[in-house]
PDB file of N, CA and C in Angstrom:
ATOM      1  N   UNK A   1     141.800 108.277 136.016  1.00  0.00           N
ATOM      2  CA  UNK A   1     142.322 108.035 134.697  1.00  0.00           C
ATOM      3  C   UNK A   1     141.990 109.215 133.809  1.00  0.00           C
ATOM      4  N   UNK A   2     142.849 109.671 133.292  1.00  0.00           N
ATOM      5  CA  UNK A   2     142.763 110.760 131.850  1.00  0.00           C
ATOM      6  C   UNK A   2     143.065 110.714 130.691  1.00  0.00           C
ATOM      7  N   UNK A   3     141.813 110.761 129.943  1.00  0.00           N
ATOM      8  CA  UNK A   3     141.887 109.866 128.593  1.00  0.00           C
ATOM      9  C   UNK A   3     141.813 110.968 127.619  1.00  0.00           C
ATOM     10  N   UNK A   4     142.753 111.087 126.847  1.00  0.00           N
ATOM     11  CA  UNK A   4     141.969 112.282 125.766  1.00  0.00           C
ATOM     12  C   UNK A   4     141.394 111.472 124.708  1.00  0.00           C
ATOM     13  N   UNK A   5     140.408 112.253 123.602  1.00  0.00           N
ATOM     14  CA  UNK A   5     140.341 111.686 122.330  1.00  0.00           C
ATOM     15  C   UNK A   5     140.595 112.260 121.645  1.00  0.00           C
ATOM     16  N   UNK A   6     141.110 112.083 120.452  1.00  0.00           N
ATOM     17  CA  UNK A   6     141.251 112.658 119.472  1.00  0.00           C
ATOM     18  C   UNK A   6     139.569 112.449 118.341  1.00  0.00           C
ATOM     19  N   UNK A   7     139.138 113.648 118.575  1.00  0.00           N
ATOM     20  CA  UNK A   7     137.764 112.881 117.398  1.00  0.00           C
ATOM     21  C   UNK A   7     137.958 113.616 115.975  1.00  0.00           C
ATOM     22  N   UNK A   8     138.751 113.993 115.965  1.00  0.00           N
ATOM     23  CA  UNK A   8     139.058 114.646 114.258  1.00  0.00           C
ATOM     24  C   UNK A   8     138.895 113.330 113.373  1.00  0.00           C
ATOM     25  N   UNK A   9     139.214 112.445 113.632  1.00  0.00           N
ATOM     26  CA  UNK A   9     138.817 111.285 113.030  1.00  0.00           C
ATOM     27  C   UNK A   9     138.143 110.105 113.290  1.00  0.00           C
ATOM     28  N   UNK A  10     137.359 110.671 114.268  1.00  0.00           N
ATOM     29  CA  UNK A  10     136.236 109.764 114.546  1.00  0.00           C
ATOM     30  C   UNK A  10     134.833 110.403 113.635  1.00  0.00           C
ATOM     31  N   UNK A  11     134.006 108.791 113.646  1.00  0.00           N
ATOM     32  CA  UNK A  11     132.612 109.027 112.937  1.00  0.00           C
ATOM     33  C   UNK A  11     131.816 108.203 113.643  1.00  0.00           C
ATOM     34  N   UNK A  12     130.557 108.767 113.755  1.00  0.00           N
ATOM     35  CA  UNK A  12     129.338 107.722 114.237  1.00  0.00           C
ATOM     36  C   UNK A  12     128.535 107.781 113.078  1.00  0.00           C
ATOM     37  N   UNK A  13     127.000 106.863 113.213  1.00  0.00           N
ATOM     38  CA  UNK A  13     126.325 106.950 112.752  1.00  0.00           C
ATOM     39  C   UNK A  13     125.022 106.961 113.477  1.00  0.00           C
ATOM     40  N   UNK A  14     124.362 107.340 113.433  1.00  0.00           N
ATOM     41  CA  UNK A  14     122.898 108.098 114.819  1.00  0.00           C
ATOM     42  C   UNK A  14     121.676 107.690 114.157  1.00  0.00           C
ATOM     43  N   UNK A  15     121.100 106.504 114.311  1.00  0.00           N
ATOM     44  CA  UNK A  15     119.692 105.927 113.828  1.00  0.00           C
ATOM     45  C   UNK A  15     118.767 106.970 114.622  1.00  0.00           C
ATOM     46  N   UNK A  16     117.658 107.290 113.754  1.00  0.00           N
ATOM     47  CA  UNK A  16     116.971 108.001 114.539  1.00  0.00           C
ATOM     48  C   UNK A  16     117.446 109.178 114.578  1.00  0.00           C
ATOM     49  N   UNK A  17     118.071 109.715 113.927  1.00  0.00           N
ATOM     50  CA  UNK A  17     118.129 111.012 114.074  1.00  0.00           C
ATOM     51  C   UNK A  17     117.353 112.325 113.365  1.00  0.00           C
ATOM     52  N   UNK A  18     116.823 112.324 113.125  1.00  0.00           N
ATOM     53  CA  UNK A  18     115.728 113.503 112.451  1.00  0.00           C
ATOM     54  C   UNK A  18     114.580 113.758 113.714  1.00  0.00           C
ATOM     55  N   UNK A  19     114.791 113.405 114.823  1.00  0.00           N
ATOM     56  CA  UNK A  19     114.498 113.532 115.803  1.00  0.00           C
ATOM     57  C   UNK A  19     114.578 113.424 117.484  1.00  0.00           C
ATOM     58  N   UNK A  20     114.049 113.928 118.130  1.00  0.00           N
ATOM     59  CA  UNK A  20     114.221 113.291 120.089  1.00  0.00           C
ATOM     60  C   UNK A  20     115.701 113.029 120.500  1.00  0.00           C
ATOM     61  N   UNK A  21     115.658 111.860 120.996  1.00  0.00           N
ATOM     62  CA  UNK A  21     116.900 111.439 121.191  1.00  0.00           C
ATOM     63  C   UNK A  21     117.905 111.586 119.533  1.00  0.00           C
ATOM     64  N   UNK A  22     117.849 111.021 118.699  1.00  0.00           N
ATOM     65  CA  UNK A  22     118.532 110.441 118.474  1.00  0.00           C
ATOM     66  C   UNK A  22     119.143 111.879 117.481  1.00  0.00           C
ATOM     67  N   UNK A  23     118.134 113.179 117.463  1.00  0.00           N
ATOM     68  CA  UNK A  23     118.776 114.252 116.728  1.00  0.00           C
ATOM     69  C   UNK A  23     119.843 114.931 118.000  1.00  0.00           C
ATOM     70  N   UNK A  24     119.094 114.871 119.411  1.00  0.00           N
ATOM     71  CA  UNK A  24     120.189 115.821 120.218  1.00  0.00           C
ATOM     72  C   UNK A  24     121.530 114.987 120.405  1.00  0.00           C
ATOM     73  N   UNK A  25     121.482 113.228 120.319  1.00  0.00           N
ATOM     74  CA  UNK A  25     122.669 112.884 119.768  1.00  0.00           C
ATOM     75  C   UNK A  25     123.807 113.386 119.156  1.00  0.00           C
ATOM     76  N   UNK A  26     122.893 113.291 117.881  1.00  0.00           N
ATOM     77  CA  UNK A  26     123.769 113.638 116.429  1.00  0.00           C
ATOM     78  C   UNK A  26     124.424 115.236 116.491  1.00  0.00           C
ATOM     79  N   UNK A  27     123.482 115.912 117.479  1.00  0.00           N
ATOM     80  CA  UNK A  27     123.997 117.484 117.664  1.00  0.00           C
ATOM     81  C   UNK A  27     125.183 117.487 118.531  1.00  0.00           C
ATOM     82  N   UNK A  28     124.891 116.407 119.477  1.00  0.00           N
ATOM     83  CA  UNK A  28     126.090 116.417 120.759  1.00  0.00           C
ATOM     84  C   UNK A  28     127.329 115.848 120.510  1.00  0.00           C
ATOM     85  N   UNK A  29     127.226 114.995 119.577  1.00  0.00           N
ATOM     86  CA  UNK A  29     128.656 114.633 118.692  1.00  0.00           C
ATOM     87  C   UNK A  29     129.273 115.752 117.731  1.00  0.00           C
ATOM     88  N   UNK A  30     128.131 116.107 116.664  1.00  0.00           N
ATOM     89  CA  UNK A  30     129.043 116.730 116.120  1.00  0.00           C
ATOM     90  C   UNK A  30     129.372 118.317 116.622  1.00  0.00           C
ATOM     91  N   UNK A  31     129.081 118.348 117.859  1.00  0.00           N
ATOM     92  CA  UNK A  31     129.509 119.613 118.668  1.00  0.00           C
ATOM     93  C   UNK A  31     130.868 119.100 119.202  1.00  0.00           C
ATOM     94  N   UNK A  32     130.749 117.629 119.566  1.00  0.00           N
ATOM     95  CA  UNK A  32     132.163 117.073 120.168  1.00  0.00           C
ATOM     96  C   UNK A  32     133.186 117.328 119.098  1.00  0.00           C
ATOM     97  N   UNK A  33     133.093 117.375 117.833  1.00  0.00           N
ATOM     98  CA  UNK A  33     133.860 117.187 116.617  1.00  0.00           C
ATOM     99  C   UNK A  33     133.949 115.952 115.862  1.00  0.00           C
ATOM    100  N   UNK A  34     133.070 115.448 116.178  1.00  0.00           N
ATOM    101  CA  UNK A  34     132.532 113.939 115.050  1.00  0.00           C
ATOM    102  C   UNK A  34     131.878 114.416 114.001  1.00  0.00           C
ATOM    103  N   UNK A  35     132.447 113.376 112.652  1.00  0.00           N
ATOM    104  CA  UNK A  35     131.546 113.845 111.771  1.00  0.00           C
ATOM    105  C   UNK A  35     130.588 112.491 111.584  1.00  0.00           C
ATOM    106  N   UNK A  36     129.340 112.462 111.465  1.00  0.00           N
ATOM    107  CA  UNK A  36     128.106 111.979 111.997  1.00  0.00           C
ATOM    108  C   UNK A  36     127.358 112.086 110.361  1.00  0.00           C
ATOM    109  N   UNK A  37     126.694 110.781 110.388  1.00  0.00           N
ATOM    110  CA  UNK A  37     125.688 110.223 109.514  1.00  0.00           C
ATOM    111  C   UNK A  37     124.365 109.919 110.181  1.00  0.00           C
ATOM    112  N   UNK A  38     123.712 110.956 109.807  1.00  0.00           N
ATOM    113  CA  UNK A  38     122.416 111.135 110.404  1.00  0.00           C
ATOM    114  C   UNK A  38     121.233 110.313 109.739  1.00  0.00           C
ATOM    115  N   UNK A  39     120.780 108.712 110.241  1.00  0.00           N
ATOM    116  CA  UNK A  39     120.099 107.974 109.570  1.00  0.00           C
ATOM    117  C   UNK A  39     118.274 108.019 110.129  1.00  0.00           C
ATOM    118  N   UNK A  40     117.584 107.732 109.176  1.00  0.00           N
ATOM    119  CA  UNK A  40     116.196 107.439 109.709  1.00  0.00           C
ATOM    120  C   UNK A  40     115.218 107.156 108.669  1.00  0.00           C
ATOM    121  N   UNK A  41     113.809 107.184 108.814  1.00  0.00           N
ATOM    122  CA  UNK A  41     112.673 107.166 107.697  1.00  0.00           C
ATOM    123  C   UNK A  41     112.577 108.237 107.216  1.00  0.00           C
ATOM    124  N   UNK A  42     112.744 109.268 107.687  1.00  0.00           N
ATOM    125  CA  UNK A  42     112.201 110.436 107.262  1.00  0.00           C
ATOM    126  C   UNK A  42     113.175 111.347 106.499  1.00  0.00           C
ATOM    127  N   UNK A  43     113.291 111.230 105.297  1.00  0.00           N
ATOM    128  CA  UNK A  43     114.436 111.917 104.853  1.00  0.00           C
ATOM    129  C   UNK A  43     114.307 114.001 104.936  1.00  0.00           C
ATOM    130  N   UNK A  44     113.269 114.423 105.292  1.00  0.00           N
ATOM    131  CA  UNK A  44     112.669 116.040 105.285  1.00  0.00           C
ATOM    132  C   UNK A  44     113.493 116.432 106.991  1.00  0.00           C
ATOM    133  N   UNK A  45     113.431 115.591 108.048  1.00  0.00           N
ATOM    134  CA  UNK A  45     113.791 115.582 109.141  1.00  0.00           C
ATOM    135  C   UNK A  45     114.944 114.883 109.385  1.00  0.00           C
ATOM    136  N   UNK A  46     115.622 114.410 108.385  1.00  0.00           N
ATOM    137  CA  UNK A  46     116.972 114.314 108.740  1.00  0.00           C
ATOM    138  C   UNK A  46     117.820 115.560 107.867  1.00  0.00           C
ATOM    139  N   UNK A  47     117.710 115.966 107.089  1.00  0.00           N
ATOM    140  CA  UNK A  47     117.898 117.297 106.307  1.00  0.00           C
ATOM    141  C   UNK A  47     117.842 118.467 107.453  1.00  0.00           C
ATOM    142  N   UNK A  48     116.646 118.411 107.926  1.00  0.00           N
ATOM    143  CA  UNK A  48     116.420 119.269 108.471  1.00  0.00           C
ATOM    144  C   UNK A  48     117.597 119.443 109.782  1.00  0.00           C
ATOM    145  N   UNK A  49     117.335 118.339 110.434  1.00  0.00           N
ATOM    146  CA  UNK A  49     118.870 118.195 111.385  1.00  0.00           C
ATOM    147  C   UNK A  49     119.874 118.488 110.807  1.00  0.00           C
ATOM    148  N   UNK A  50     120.559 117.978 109.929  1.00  0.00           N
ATOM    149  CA  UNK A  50     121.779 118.639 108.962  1.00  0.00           C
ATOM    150  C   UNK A  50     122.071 119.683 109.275  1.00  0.00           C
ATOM    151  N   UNK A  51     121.229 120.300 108.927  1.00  0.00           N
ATOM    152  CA  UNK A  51     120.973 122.041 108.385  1.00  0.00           C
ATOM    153  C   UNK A  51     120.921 122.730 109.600  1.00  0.00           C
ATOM    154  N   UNK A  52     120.083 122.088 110.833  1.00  0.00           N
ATOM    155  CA  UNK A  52     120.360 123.175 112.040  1.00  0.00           C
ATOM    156  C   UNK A  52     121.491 122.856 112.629  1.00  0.00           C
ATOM    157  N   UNK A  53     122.064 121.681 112.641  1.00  0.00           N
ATOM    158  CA  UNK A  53     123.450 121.263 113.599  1.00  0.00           C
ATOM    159  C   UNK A  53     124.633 122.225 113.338  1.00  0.00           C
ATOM    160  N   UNK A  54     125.421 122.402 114.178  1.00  0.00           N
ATOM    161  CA  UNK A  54     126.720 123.724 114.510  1.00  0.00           C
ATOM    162  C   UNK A  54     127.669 123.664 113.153  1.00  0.00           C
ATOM    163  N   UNK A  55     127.891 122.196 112.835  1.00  0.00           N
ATOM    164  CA  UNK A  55     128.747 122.162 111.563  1.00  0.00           C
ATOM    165  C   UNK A  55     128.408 121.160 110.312  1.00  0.00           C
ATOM    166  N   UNK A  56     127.005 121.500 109.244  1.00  0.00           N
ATOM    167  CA  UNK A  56     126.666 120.565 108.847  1.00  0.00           C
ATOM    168  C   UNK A  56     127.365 120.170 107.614  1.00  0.00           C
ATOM    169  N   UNK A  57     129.023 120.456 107.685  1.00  0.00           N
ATOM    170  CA  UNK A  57     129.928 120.033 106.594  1.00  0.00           C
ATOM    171  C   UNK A  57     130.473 118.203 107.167  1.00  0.00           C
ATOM    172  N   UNK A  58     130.576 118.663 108.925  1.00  0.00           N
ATOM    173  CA  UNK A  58     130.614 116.967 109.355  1.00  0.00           C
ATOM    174  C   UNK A  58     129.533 116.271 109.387  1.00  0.00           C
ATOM    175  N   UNK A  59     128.145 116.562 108.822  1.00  0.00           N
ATOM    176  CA  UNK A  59     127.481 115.441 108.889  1.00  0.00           C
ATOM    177  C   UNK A  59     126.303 115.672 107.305  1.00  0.00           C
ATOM    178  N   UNK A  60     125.941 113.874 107.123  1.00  0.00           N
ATOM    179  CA  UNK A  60     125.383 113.551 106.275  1.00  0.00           C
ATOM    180  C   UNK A  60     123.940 113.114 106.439  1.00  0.00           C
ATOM    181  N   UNK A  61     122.879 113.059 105.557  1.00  0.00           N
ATOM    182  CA  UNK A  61     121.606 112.480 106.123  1.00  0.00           C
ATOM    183  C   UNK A  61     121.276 111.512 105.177  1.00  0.00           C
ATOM    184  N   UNK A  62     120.910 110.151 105.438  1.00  0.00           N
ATOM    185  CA  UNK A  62     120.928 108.987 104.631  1.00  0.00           C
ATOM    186  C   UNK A  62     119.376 108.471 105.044  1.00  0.00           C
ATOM    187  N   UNK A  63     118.480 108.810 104.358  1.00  0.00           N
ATOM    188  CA  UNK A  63     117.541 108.008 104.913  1.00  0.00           C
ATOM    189  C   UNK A  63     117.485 106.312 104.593  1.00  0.00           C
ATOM    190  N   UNK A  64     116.580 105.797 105.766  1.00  0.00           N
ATOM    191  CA  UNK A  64     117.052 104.329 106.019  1.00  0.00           C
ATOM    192  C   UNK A  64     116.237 103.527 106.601  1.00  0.00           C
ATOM    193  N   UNK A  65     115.735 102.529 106.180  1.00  0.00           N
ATOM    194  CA  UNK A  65     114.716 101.829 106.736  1.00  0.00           C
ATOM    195  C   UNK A  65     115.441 100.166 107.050  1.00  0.00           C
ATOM    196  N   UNK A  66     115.643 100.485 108.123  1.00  0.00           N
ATOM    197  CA  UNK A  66     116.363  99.001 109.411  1.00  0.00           C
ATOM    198  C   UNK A  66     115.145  98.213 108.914  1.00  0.00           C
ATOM    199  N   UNK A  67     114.376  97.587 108.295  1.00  0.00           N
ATOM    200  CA  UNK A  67     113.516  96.798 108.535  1.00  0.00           C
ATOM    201  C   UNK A  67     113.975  96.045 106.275  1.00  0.00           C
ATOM    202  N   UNK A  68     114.803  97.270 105.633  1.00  0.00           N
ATOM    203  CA  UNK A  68     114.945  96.809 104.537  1.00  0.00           C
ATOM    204  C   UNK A  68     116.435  96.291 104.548  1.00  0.00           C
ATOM    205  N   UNK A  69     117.085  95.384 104.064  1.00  0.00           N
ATOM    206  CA  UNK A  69     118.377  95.079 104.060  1.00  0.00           C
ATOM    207  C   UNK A  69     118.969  95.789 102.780  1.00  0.00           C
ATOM    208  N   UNK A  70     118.511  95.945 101.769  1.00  0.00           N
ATOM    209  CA  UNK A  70     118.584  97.493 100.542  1.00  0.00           C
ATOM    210  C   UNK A  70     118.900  98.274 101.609  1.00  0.00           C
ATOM    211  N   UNK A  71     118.173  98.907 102.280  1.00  0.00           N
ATOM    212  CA  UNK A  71     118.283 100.428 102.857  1.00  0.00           C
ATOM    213  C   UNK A  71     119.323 100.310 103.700  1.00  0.00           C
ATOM    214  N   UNK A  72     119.465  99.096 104.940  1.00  0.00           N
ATOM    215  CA  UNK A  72     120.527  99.271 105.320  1.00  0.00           C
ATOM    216  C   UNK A  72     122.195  99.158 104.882  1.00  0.00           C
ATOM    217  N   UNK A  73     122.158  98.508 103.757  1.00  0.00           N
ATOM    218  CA  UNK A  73     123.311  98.154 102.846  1.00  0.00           C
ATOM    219  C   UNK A  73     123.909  99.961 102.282  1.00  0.00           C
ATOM    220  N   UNK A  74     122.650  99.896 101.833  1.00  0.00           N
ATOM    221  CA  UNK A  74     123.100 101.833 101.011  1.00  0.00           C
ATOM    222  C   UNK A  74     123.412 102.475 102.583  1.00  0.00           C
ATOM    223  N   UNK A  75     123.200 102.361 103.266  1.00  0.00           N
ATOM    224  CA  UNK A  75     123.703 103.252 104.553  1.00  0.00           C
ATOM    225  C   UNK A  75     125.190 102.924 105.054  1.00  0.00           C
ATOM    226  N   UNK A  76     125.491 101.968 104.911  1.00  0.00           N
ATOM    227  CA  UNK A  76     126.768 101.882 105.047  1.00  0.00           C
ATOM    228  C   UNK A  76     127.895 101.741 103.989  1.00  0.00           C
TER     229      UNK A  76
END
């Protein structure tokens, strides 16, 4: 089967990303051409991902605490 995608208009959103997994994620999408919302606690290390990723015009950094229903509300 051969599937193309079109990701010009696709978006994720990558918990955990200001780090490990969940930053080489956010790098490996928006290398795919996703534009990507880079969520976590740490708002210095999700910036920081931003800023090194290939195109940081497709992605955003929202810090976010899954444990607040505030924090997760403002994230989406």
């Amino acid at each position: 089967m051969n599937e193309q995608t079109d990701t010009a208009s696709k978006s994720a959103i990558v918990t955990g990303g200001g780090s490990g997994i969940g930053r080489a994620s956010a790098f490996a999408l928006i290398d795919d051409g996703w534009t990507v919302v880079v969520a976590g606690r740490r708002e210095d290390a999700l910036l920081e991902t931003v800023a090194e990723c290939s195109a940081p015009d497709r992605a955003m950094a929202v810090a976010t605490n899954v444990a607040d229903p505030d924090s997760v509300a403002n994230l989406f």
